[in-house]
Coordinates of C-alpha atoms and ligand atoms in Angstrom, one line a residue:
M227 CA -84.8 5.6 259.3
A228 CA -81.3 7.0 259.3
R229 CA -80.9 10.3 261.2
A230 CA -78.6 13.0 259.8
D231 CA -76.5 13.2 263.0
E232 CA -76.3 9.4 263.5
V233 CA -72.8 8.1 264.4
V234 CA -71.8 5.7 261.7
I235 CA -68.2 5.1 262.7
E236 CA -67.2 4.8 266.3
I237 CA -63.6 3.9 267.1
E238 CA -62.4 3.9 270.7
D239 CA -58.8 3.5 271.7
A240 CA -58.0 1.1 268.8
V241 CA -54.6 -0.6 268.9
V242 CA -53.5 -2.5 265.8
S243 CA -50.2 -4.3 265.3
Y244 CA -48.6 -6.1 262.4
R245 CA -46.1 -8.5 264.0
E246 CA -43.5 -6.2 265.6
D247 CA -44.9 -2.9 264.1
V248 CA -47.6 -1.1 266.1
A249 CA -49.6 0.7 263.4
L250 CA -52.3 2.2 265.6
R251 CA -51.5 3.0 269.3
G252 CA -54.9 4.0 270.7
V253 CA -56.9 5.8 268.1
S254 CA -60.4 7.2 268.8
L255 CA -62.6 8.7 266.1
T256 CA -66.3 9.4 265.7
V257 CA -67.8 10.1 262.3
R258 CA -71.4 11.1 261.8
R259 CA -73.5 10.3 258.8
G260 CA -72.8 12.6 255.9
E261 CA -69.5 14.0 257.1
F262 CA -66.6 14.4 254.7
V263 CA -63.5 13.8 256.7
G264 CA -59.9 14.3 255.4
I265 CA -57.1 12.2 256.9
I266 CA -53.5 13.4 256.5
G267 CA -50.2 12.6 258.0
P268 CA -46.7 11.3 257.0
N269 CA -46.0 7.9 255.5
G270 CA -46.5 5.1 258.0
A271 CA -48.8 7.2 260.3
G272 CA -51.5 4.5 260.2
K273 CA -54.0 6.1 257.9
T274 CA -54.5 3.1 255.7
T275 CA -54.7 0.9 258.8
L276 CA -57.5 3.1 260.1
L277 CA -59.4 2.7 256.9
T278 CA -58.9 -1.0 257.1
L279 CA -60.8 -1.1 260.5
V280 CA -63.7 0.9 258.9
N281 CA -63.7 -1.6 256.1
G282 CA -64.4 -4.5 258.5
L283 CA -61.0 -6.1 257.8
G284 CA -58.6 -5.0 260.6
R285 CA -57.7 -7.0 263.7
L286 CA -57.8 -5.1 267.0
L287 CA -55.3 -5.9 269.7
S288 CA -57.5 -3.8 272.0
G289 CA -60.1 -1.1 271.8
R290 CA -63.5 -1.0 270.2
V291 CA -64.8 -0.3 266.7
R292 CA -68.4 -0.1 265.6
V293 CA -69.2 0.5 261.9
L294 CA -72.9 1.2 261.0
G295 CA -73.8 0.0 264.5
K296 CA -72.0 -3.4 264.1
P297 CA -68.9 -4.3 266.1
L298 CA -65.8 -5.2 264.2
A299 CA -65.8 -9.0 264.3
P300 CA -65.3 -11.7 261.7
R301 CA -69.0 -12.5 261.7
N302 CA -69.8 -8.9 260.7
A303 CA -66.9 -8.4 258.2
H304 CA -68.9 -9.4 255.1
H305 CA -71.9 -7.2 256.1
I306 CA -69.7 -4.2 256.8
R307 CA -67.7 -4.6 253.5
T308 CA -70.9 -4.7 251.5
R309 CA -71.9 -1.3 253.0
V310 CA -68.5 0.3 252.6
G311 CA -67.1 1.4 249.2
Y312 CA -63.4 1.5 248.9
V313 CA -61.1 3.2 246.3
A314 CA -57.4 2.9 246.6
Q315 CA -54.5 4.4 244.5
V316 CA -54.2 3.7 240.8
Q317 CA -53.0 0.1 240.3
D318 CA -50.7 -1.3 237.7
I319 CA -53.1 -3.3 235.5
D320 CA -51.9 -5.8 232.9
P321 CA -53.1 -4.4 229.5
R322 CA -54.1 -7.9 228.6
M323 CA -56.5 -8.2 231.5
P324 CA -59.7 -9.3 229.7
I325 CA -62.2 -7.3 231.7
T326 CA -64.1 -4.1 230.6
V327 CA -65.0 -1.0 232.5
R328 CA -68.7 -2.1 232.6
E329 CA -67.7 -5.5 234.1
V330 CA -65.5 -3.9 236.7
V331 CA -68.4 -1.7 237.8
M332 CA -70.7 -4.7 238.0
I333 CA -68.2 -6.3 240.5
G334 CA -69.5 -3.6 242.9
R335 CA -73.0 -5.2 242.7
Y336 CA -71.9 -8.7 243.6
G337 CA -71.6 -8.1 247.3
R338 CA -75.3 -7.2 247.3
L339 CA -76.3 -10.0 245.0
G340 CA -74.8 -12.8 247.0
P341 CA -73.5 -16.1 245.6
F342 CA -75.3 -17.8 242.7
H343 CA -77.5 -14.7 241.9
R344 CA -77.3 -13.3 238.5
P345 CA -77.5 -9.6 238.0
T346 CA -81.0 -8.3 237.2
Q347 CA -82.0 -5.5 234.9
A348 CA -82.1 -3.3 238.0
D349 CA -78.5 -4.1 238.8
R350 CA -77.5 -3.4 235.2
D351 CA -79.3 -0.1 235.4
V352 CA -77.4 0.9 238.6
V353 CA -74.1 0.0 236.8
E354 CA -75.0 2.2 233.8
R355 CA -76.0 5.1 236.0
M356 CA -72.7 5.0 237.9
I357 CA -70.7 4.7 234.7
E358 CA -72.5 7.8 233.5
L359 CA -72.1 9.6 236.8
V360 CA -68.3 9.3 236.6
G361 CA -68.3 10.2 232.9
M362 CA -67.1 6.8 231.6
S363 CA -70.1 5.9 229.3
P364 CA -68.0 6.4 226.1
L365 CA -65.4 4.0 227.4
A366 CA -67.7 1.4 229.1
D367 CA -66.6 -1.4 226.7
R368 CA -62.9 -0.7 226.9
P369 CA -60.6 -3.2 228.7
I370 CA -59.5 -1.6 232.0
G371 CA -55.8 -2.2 231.2
H372 CA -56.3 0.3 228.3
L373 CA -57.3 3.3 230.6
S374 CA -55.4 6.3 231.8
G375 CA -54.9 6.7 235.5
G376 CA -57.7 9.2 235.8
E377 CA -60.1 7.0 233.8
Q378 CA -59.1 4.0 236.0
Q379 CA -60.0 6.0 239.1
R380 CA -63.3 7.0 237.7
T381 CA -64.0 3.4 237.1
A382 CA -63.0 2.5 240.6
I383 CA -65.3 5.2 242.0
A384 CA -68.2 3.9 239.9
R385 CA -67.5 0.3 241.1
A386 CA -67.6 1.5 244.8
L387 CA -70.8 3.5 244.2
A388 CA -72.5 0.6 242.4
Q389 CA -72.4 -1.1 245.8
E390 CA -74.7 1.7 247.0
P391 CA -72.6 2.0 250.1
D392 CA -73.3 3.9 253.3
I393 CA -69.6 4.8 253.8
F394 CA -67.1 5.8 251.1
L395 CA -63.4 5.3 251.8
L396 CA -60.8 6.9 249.5
D397 CA -57.1 6.1 250.1
E398 CA -55.0 8.6 248.1
P399 CA -57.2 8.3 245.1
T400 CA -55.3 11.1 243.3
A401 CA -51.7 9.7 243.9
F402 CA -49.8 9.3 240.6
L403 CA -52.3 11.3 238.5
D404 CA -51.4 14.3 236.5
W405 CA -52.7 17.8 237.6
R406 CA -55.8 17.8 235.5
A407 CA -56.8 14.3 236.5
Q408 CA -56.2 15.1 240.2
R409 CA -58.5 18.0 239.9
E410 CA -61.1 16.1 238.1
I411 CA -61.2 13.3 240.6
L412 CA -61.3 15.7 243.5
D413 CA -64.2 17.6 241.8
L414 CA -66.0 14.3 241.2
V415 CA -65.6 13.1 244.8
Q416 CA -66.8 16.4 246.1
E417 CA -69.8 16.4 243.8
I418 CA -70.8 12.9 244.8
H419 CA -70.6 14.0 248.5
R420 CA -72.6 17.1 247.7
R421 CA -75.3 15.2 245.9
Q422 CA -75.6 12.1 248.0
R423 CA -74.3 13.2 251.5
L424 CA -72.4 10.0 251.5
T425 CA -70.2 9.7 254.6
T426 CA -66.7 10.0 253.1
L427 CA -63.2 9.3 254.6
F428 CA -60.5 10.7 252.3
V429 CA -56.8 9.9 253.0
T430 CA -54.6 12.2 251.1
H431 CA -51.1 13.8 250.8
D432 CA -52.6 16.6 248.7
L433 CA -52.9 19.4 251.3
N434 CA -54.5 21.7 248.8
A435 CA -57.5 19.4 248.7
L436 CA -58.3 19.9 252.4
P437 CA -60.7 22.9 252.0
R438 CA -63.1 20.4 250.4
C439 CA -63.4 18.5 253.7
D440 CA -65.8 19.3 256.6
R441 CA -63.1 18.2 259.0
V442 CA -59.4 17.1 258.8
V443 CA -57.9 14.5 261.1
L444 CA -54.1 14.6 261.6
M445 CA -52.3 11.3 262.1
K446 CA -48.7 10.6 263.1
D447 CA -46.9 7.6 264.7
G448 CA -50.1 5.6 265.0
L449 CA -52.0 8.3 266.8
I450 CA -54.5 11.0 266.0
Q451 CA -52.5 14.2 266.9
G452 CA -55.4 16.6 266.4
E453 CA -58.3 17.5 264.1
G454 CA -60.1 20.6 263.0
R455 CA -61.5 22.4 260.0
A456 CA -59.2 23.0 257.0
G457 CA -58.7 26.6 258.0
A458 CA -57.3 25.6 261.4
V459 CA -55.1 22.8 260.0
L460 CA -53.6 24.7 257.1
R461 CA -51.1 26.6 259.2
N462 CA -47.3 26.6 258.8
E463 CA -46.7 25.4 262.4
V464 CA -49.4 22.7 262.4
L465 CA -48.2 21.1 259.2
S466 CA -44.5 21.5 259.8
E467 CA -44.9 19.8 263.2
L468 CA -47.0 17.0 261.6
Y469 CA -44.7 16.2 258.8
G470 CA -41.4 17.0 260.7
T471 CA -40.2 19.3 257.9
P472 CA -40.8 23.0 257.2
I473 CA -44.0 23.6 255.3
T474 CA -44.9 27.1 254.1
L475 CA -48.3 28.2 253.0
I476 CA -49.1 31.4 251.1
E477 CA -52.5 33.0 250.6
H478 CA -53.7 33.0 247.1
A479 CA -57.2 34.0 245.9
G480 CA -58.4 34.0 249.4
R481 CA -57.2 30.6 250.4
Q482 CA -54.1 29.0 251.9
V483 CA -51.9 27.2 249.3
V484 CA -49.0 24.9 250.2
L485 CA -45.7 26.0 248.8
S486 CA -43.3 23.3 250.0
Ligands
ATP1021 P1 -48.7 5.9 253.7 O1 -48.9 7.3 253.8 O2 -47.2 5.5 253.4 O3 -49.6 5.1 252.9 P2 -50.1 5.2 256.2 O4 -50.3 6.3 257.1 O5 -51.3 4.8 255.4 O6 -48.8 5.4 255.3 P3 -50.1 2.4 257.2 O7 -50.0 1.8 255.8 O8 -51.4 2.3 257.9 O9 -49.6 4.0 257.2 O10 -48.9 1.8 258.0 C1 -48.7 2.0 259.4 C2 -47.6 1.1 259.9 O11 -47.9 -0.3 259.8 C3 -46.3 1.2 259.1 O12 -45.2 1.1 260.0 C4 -46.3 0.1 258.2 O13 -45.0 -0.4 257.9 C5 -47.0 -1.0 259.0 N1 -47.8 -1.9 258.2 C6 -48.9 -1.6 257.4 N2 -49.4 -2.6 256.7 C7 -48.7 -3.7 257.1 C8 -48.7 -5.1 256.8 N3 -49.6 -5.6 256.0 N4 -47.7 -5.9 257.4 C9 -46.8 -5.4 258.3 N5 -46.7 -4.1 258.6 C10 -47.6 -3.2 258.0

């Protein structure tokens, strides 16, 4: 039986390098079941690389990673990936791509089904529930190349949730979306977390989204530079130092809002 305070992600001194680039230079992070952790930092800080480790795909030069109790190793990669749902930025999809929203969401079930197993009625029920949860039922038969960015992200979230994951990774899910769609996706992610207490790691450049997180991790130059609650992170000096450019916050309706 899973305990509420159980550690589900344990990263110790992780070093990851891509040829000559060192992407992570000794990163340590512990995440407990049910936490909603925001990850921010400038381009190239190593945020996506960190998610890759949690997704069972990264290659460590040194250090230690355990996800859901399993060490990061090729023999565990498939198991970890089936337990981790992942949503990236909106992708450019060819409008001629002959695959519907419902079929995309069913892809989320295949990791659980294993090879040569056809989806059962129970799998189809999970898919319909997730499509409904993200508000895509009216568009379930539409080809995914015919969706707006916001609808595409809803579909991607439904696909990830159809896996019934233990960990949910979101890598800039609101990038390239208009203001309304950004807000709707953030509300949806927060609502899913509230309802399911699903452990969530959320990489974002949207600093105004941080109050939704239990904890915010600050990354720069392949290192974790600090972490804290949104209130402690949303400060002019902390953000200006992190991004290497002046950032000004103002207080509006009782919360800190980023001006520049
Ligand atoms: P962004 O905010 O721009 O998405 P990030 O914080 O997610 O950046 P990463 O994508 O993890 O940063 O990249 C960290 C470093 O590793 C960068 O210097 C990047 O160029 C390098 N890197 C990332 N992926 C690869 C790859 N597949 N091959 C070579 N270098 C890579």
